[in-house]
mmCIF file of C-alpha atoms and ligand atoms in Angstrom:
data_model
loop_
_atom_site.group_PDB
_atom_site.id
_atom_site.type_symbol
_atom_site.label_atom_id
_atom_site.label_comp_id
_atom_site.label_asym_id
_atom_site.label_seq_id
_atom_site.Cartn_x
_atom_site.Cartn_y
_atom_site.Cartn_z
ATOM 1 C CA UNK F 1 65.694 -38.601 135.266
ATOM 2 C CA UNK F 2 62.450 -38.785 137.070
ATOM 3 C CA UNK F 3 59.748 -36.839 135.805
ATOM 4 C CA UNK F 4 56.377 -35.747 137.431
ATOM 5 C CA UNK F 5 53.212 -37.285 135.189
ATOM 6 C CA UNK F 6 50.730 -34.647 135.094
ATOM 7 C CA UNK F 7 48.105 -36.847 132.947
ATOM 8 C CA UNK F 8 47.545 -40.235 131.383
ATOM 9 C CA UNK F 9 44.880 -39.913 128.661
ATOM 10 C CA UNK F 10 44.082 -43.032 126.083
ATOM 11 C CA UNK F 11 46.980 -41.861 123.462
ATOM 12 C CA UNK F 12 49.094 -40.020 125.397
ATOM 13 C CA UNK F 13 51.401 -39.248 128.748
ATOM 14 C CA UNK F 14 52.222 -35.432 129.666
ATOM 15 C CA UNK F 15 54.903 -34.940 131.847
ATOM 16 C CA UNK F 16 56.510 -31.737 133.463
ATOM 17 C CA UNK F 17 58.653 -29.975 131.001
ATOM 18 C CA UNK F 18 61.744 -28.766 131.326
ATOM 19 C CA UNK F 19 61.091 -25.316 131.914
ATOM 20 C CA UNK F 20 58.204 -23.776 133.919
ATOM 21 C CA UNK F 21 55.442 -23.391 131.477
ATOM 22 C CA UNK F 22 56.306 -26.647 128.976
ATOM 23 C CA UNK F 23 55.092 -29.645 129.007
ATOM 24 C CA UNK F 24 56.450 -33.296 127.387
ATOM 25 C CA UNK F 25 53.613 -35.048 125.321
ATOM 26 C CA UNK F 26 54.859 -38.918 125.009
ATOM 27 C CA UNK F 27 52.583 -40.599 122.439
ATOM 28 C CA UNK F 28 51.551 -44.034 122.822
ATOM 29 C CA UNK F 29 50.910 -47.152 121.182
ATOM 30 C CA UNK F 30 47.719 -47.336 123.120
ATOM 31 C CA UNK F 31 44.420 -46.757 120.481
ATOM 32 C CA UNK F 32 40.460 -47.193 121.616
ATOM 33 C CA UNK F 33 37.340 -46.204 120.304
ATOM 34 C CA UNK F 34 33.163 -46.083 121.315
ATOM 35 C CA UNK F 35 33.836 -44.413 124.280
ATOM 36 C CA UNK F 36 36.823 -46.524 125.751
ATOM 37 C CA UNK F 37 34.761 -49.602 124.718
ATOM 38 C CA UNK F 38 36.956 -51.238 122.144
ATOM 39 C CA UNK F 39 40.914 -51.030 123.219
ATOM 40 C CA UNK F 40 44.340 -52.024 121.465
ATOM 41 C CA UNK F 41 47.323 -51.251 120.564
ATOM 42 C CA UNK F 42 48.539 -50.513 116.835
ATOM 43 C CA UNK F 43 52.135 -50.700 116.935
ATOM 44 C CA UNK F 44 54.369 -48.082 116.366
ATOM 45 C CA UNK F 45 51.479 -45.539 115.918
ATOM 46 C CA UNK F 46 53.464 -43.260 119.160
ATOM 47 C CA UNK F 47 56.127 -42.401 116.986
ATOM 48 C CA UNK F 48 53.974 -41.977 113.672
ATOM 49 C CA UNK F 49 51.620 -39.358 115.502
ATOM 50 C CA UNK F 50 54.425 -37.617 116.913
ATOM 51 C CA UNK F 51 56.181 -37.188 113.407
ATOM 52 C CA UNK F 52 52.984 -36.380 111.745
ATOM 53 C CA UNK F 53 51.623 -33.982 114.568
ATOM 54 C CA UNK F 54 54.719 -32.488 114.462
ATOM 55 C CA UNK F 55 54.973 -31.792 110.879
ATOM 56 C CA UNK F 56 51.270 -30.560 110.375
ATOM 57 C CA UNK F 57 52.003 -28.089 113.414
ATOM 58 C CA UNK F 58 55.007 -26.442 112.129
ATOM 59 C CA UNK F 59 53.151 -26.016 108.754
ATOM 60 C CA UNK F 60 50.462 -24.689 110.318
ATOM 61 C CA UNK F 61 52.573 -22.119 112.335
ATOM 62 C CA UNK F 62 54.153 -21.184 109.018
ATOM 63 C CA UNK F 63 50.853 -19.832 107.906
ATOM 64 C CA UNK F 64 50.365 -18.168 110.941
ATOM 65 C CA UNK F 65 47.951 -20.090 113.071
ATOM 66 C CA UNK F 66 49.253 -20.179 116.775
ATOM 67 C CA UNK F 67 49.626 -23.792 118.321
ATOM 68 C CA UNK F 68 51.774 -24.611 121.608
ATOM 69 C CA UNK F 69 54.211 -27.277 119.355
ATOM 70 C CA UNK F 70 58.217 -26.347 120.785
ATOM 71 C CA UNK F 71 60.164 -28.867 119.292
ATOM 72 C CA UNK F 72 59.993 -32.736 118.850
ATOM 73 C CA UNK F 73 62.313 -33.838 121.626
ATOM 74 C CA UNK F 74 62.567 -37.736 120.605
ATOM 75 C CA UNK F 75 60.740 -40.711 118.671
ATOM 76 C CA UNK F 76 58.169 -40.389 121.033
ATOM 77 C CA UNK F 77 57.992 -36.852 122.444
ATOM 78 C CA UNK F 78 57.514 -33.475 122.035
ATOM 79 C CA UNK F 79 57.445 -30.699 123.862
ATOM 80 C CA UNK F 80 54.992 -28.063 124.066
ATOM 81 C CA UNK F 81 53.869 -24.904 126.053
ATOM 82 C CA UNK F 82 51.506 -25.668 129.309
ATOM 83 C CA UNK F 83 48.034 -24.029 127.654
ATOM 84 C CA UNK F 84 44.358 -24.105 129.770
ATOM 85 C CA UNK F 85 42.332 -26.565 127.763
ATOM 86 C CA UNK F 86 39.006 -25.601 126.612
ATOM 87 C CA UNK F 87 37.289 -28.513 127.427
ATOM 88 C CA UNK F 88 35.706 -28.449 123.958
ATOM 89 C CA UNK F 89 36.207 -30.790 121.059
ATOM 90 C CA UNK F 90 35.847 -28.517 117.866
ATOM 91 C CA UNK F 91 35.012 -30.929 114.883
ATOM 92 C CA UNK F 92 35.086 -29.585 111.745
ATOM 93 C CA UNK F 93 33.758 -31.602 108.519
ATOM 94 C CA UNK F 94 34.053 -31.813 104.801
ATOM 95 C CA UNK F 95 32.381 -35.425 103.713
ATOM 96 C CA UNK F 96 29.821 -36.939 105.863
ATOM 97 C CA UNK F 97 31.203 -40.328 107.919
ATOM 98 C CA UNK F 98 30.969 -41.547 111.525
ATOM 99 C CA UNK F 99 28.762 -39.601 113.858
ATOM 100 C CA UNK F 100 27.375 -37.641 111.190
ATOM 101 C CA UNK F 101 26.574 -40.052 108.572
ATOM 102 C CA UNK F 102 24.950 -42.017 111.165
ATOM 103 C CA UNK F 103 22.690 -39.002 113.492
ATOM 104 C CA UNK F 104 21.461 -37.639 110.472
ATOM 105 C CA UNK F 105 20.905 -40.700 108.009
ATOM 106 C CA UNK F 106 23.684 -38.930 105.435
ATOM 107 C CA UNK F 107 25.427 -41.847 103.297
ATOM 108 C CA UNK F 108 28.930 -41.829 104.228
ATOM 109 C CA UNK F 109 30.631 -40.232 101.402
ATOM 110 C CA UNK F 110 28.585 -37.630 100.546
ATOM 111 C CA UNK F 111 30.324 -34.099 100.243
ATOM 112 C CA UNK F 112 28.366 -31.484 102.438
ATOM 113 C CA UNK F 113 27.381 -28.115 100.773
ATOM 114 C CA UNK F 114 30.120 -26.213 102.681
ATOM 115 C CA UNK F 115 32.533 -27.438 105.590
ATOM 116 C CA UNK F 116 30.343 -28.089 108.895
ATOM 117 C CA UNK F 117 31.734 -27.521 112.773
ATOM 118 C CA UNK F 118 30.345 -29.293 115.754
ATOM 119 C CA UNK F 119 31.195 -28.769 118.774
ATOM 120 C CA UNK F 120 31.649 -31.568 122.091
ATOM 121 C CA UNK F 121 31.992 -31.353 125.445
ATOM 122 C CA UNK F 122 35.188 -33.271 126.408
ATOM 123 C CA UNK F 123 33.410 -35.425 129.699
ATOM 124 C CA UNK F 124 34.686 -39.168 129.466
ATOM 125 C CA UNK F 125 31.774 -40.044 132.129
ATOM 126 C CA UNK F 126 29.174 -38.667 129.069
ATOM 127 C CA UNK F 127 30.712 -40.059 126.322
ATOM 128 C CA UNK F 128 31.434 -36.587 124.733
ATOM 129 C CA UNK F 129 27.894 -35.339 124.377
ATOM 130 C CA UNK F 130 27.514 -33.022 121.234
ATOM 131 C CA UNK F 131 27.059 -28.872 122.741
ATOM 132 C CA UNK F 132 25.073 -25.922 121.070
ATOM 133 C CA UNK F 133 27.509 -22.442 121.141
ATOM 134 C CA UNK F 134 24.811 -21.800 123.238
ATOM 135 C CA UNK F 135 25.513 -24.342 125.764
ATOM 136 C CA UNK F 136 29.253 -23.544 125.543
ATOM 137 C CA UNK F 137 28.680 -19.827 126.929
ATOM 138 C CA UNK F 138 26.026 -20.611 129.077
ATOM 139 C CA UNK F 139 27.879 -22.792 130.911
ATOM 140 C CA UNK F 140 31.152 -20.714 130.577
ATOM 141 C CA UNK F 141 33.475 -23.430 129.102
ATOM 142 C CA UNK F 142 34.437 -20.879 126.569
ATOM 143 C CA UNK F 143 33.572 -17.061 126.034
ATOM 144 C CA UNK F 144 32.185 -15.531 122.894
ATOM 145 C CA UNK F 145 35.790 -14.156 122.418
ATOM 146 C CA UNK F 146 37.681 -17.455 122.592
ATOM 147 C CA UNK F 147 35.082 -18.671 120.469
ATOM 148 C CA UNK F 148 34.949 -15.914 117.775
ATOM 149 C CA UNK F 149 39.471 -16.478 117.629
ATOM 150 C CA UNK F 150 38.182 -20.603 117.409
ATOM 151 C CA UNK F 151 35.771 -20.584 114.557
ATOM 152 C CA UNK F 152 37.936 -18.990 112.173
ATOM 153 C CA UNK F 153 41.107 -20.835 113.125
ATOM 154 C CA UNK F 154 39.278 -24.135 112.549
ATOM 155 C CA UNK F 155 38.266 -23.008 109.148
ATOM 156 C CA UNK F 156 41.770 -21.929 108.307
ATOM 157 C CA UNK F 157 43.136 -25.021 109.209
ATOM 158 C CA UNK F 158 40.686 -26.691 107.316
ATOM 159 C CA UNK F 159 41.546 -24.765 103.872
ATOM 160 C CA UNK F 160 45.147 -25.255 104.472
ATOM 161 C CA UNK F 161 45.350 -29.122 105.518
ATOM 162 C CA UNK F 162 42.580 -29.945 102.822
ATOM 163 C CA UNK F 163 45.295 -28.792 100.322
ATOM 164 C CA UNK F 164 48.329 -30.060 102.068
ATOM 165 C CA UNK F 165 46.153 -33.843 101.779
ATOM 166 C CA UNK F 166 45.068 -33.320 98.925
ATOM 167 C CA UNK F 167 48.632 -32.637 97.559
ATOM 168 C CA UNK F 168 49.452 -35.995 98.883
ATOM 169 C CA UNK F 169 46.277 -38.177 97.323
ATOM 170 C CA UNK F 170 44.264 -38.358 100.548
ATOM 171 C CA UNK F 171 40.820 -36.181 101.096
ATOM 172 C CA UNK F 172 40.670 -34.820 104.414
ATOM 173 C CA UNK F 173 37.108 -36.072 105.648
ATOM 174 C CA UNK F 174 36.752 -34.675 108.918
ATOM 175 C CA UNK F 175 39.138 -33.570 111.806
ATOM 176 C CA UNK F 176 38.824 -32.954 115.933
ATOM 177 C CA UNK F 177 40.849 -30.104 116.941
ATOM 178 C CA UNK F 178 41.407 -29.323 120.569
ATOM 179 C CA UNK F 179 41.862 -25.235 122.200
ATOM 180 C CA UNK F 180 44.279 -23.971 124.500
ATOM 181 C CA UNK F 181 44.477 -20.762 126.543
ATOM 182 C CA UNK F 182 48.271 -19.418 126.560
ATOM 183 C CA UNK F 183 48.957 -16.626 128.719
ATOM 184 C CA UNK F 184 51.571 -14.339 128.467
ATOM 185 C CA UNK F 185 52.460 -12.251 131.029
ATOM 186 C CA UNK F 186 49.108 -10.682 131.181
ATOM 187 C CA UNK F 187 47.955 -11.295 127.858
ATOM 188 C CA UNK F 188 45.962 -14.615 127.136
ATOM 189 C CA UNK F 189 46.087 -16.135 123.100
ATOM 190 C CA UNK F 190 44.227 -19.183 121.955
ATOM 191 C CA UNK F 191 46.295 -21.617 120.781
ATOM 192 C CA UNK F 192 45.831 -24.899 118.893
ATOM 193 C CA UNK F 193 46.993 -27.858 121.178
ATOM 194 C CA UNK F 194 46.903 -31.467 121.403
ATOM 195 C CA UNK F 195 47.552 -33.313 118.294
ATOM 196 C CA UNK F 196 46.399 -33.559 114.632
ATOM 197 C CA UNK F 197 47.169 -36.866 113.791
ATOM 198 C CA UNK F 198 44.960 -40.153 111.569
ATOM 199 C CA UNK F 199 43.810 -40.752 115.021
ATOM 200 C CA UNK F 200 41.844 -37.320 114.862
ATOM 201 C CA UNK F 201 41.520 -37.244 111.207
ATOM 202 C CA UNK F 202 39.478 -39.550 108.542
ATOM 203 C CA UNK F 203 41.491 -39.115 105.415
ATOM 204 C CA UNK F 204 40.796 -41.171 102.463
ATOM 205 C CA UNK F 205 42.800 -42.045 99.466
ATOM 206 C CA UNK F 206 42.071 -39.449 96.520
ATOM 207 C CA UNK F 207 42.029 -42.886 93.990
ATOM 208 C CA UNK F 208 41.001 -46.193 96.177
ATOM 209 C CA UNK F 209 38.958 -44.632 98.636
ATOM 210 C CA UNK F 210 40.454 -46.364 101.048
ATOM 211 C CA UNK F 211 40.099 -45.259 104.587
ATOM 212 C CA UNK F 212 43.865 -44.451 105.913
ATOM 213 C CA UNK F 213 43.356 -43.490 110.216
ATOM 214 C CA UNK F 214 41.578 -44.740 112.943
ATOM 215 C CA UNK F 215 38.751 -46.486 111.230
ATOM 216 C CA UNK F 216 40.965 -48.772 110.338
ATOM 217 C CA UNK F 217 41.076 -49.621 113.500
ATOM 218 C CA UNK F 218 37.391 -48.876 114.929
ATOM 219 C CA UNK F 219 36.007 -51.150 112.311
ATOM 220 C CA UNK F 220 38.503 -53.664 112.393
ATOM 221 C CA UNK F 221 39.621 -53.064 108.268
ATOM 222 C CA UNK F 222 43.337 -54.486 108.879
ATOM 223 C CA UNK F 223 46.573 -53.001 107.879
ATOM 224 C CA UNK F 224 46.264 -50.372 110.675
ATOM 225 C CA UNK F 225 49.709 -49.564 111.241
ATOM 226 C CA UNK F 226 50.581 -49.750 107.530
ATOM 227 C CA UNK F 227 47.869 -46.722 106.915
ATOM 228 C CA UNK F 228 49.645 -44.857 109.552
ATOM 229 C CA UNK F 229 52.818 -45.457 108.172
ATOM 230 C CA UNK F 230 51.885 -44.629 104.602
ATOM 231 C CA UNK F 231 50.386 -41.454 105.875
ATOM 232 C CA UNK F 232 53.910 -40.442 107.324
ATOM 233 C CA UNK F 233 55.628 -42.000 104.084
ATOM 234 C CA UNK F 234 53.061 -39.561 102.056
ATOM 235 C CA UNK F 235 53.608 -36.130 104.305
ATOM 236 C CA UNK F 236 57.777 -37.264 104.094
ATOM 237 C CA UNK F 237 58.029 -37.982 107.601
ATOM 238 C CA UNK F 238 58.492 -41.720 107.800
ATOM 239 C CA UNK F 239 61.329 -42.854 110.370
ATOM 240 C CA UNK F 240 63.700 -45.528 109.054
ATOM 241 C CA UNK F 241 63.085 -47.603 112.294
ATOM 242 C CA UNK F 242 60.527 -47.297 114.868
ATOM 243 C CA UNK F 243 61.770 -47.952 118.083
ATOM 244 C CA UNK F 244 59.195 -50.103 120.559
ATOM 245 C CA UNK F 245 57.172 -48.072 123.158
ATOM 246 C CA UNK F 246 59.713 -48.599 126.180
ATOM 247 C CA UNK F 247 62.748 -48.635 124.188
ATOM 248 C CA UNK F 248 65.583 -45.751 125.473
ATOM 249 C CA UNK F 249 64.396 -42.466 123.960
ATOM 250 C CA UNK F 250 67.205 -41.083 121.230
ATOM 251 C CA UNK F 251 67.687 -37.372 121.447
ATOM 252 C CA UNK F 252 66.304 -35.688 117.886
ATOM 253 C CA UNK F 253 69.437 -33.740 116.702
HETATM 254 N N1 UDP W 301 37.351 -37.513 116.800
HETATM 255 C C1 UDP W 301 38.423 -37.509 117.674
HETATM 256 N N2 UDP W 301 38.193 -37.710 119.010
HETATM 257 C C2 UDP W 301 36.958 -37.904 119.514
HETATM 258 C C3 UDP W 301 35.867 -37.915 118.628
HETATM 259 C C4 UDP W 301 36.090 -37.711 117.277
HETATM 260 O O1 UDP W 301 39.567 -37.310 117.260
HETATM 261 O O2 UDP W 301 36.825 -38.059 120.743
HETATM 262 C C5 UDP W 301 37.578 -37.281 115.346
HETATM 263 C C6 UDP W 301 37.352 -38.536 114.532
HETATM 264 O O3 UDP W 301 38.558 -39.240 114.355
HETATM 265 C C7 UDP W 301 36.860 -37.969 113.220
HETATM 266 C C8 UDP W 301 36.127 -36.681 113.612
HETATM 267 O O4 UDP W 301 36.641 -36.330 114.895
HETATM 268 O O5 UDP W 301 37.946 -37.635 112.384
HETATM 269 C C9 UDP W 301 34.619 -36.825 113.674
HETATM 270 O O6 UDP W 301 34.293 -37.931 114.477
HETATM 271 P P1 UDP W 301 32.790 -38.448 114.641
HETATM 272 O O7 UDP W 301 31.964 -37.394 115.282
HETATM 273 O O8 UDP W 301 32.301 -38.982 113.349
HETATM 274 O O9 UDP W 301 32.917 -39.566 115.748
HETATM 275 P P2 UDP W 301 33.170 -41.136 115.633
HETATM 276 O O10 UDP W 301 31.945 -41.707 115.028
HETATM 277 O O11 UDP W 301 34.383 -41.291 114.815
HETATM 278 O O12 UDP W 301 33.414 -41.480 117.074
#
């Protein structure tokens, strides 16, 4: 079956759903960091982001907090409902590491007094520059009412998937979550889209310390895909066999 590619991004490939208003997120293999500066691939990542996205969505959508997850459709995919990205990275942070640690001289490590939010502009071309609230309704990417149903979902998913970690030995660090505008009919919700995944988490384990996502990879720590995998093992959602990006996709059951 041919598909139509709507979008190639660095992690993943949306196609045209099945139905009018879905759309098929196929995760990759792919992984970068700085700003498309350092590339690779950590094998078998695809399918470990698509079981863990998965499973953190349908939690989250158990407590009530809207996202545009359908159903996993294969190793690989998933399929969700076509939203309006708000072309605004909401990160939200508990301990201070990366960006943080480094702008404001904060050892990484250090708990903050209370969880922090920051928002950035999603522009490749700019490297994803850092935005006041300010900034985000002057320029119109999102109103003070998409913003005031953002804040608060941020912070509940916070709470919730700070416990849900913390129930499995890792500390959630930090997280990017990503907005979507659903309309129904002629109703519009906000929705959370994308992914939540160790590629848009920092989660460290509750004894070691040890870093278990993408730093693993930005900083070039080794046993990438084994952090991934014991994040999966850790939530319950570790496949027996992960197929090889490529590989015929198996219908999930
Ligand atoms: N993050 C992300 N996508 C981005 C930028 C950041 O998923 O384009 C996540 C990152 O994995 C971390 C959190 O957001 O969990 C905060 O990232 P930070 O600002 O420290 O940026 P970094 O130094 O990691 O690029």
């Amino acid at each position: 079956m041919r598909r139509r590619r709507i979008y190639e991004g660095k992690a993943k490939v949306l196609f045209e759903g099945p139905q009018p208003g879905t759309i098929v997120q196929y995760f990759k293999d792919d992984a970068t960091a700085f700003n498309n500066q350092k590339r690779g691939t950590i094998t078998g990542k695809g399918v470990l982001n698509n079981s863990i996205s998965e499973y953190l969505m349908l939690r989250l959508e158990a407590i009530g907090v809207p996202t545009h997850f359908v159903r996993r459709l294969n190793m690989r995919e998933q399929l969700v409902r076509e939203v309006e990205i708000i072309p605004i990275e909401v990160v939200v942070r508990n301990v201070a590491a990366g960006s943080i640690s480094k702008r404001l001289g904060i050892e990484e490590g250090t708990t903050l007094p209370r969880p922090i939010l920051e928002y950035y502009y999603k522009k490749d071309e700019l490297g994803d520059p850092m935005v006041s609230e300010e900034h985000i309704a002057a320029f119109g990417w999102a109103s003070s009412m998409d913003l005031d149903d953002m804040v608060p979902l941020a912070l509940r998913v916070n709470d919730f998937l700070t416990g849900l970690f913390l129930g499995v030995g890792l500390r959630l660090i930090d997280f990017k979550l990503e907005f979507g505008r659903l309309w129904e009919e002629d109703e519009m919700r906000i929705v959370l889209a994308d992914e939540i995944s160790p590629d848009s988490c920092r989660l460290w384990d509750v004894k070691t310390n040890e870093k278990m996502d993408k730093d693993r990879f930005r900083h070039d720590l080794g046993k990438v895909e084994e952090a991934y995998q014991e994040v999966a093992r850790r939530l319950g959602v570790l496949p027996d066999s992960i197929p090889a990006e490529g590989s015929r996709p198996m219908l999930v059951q």
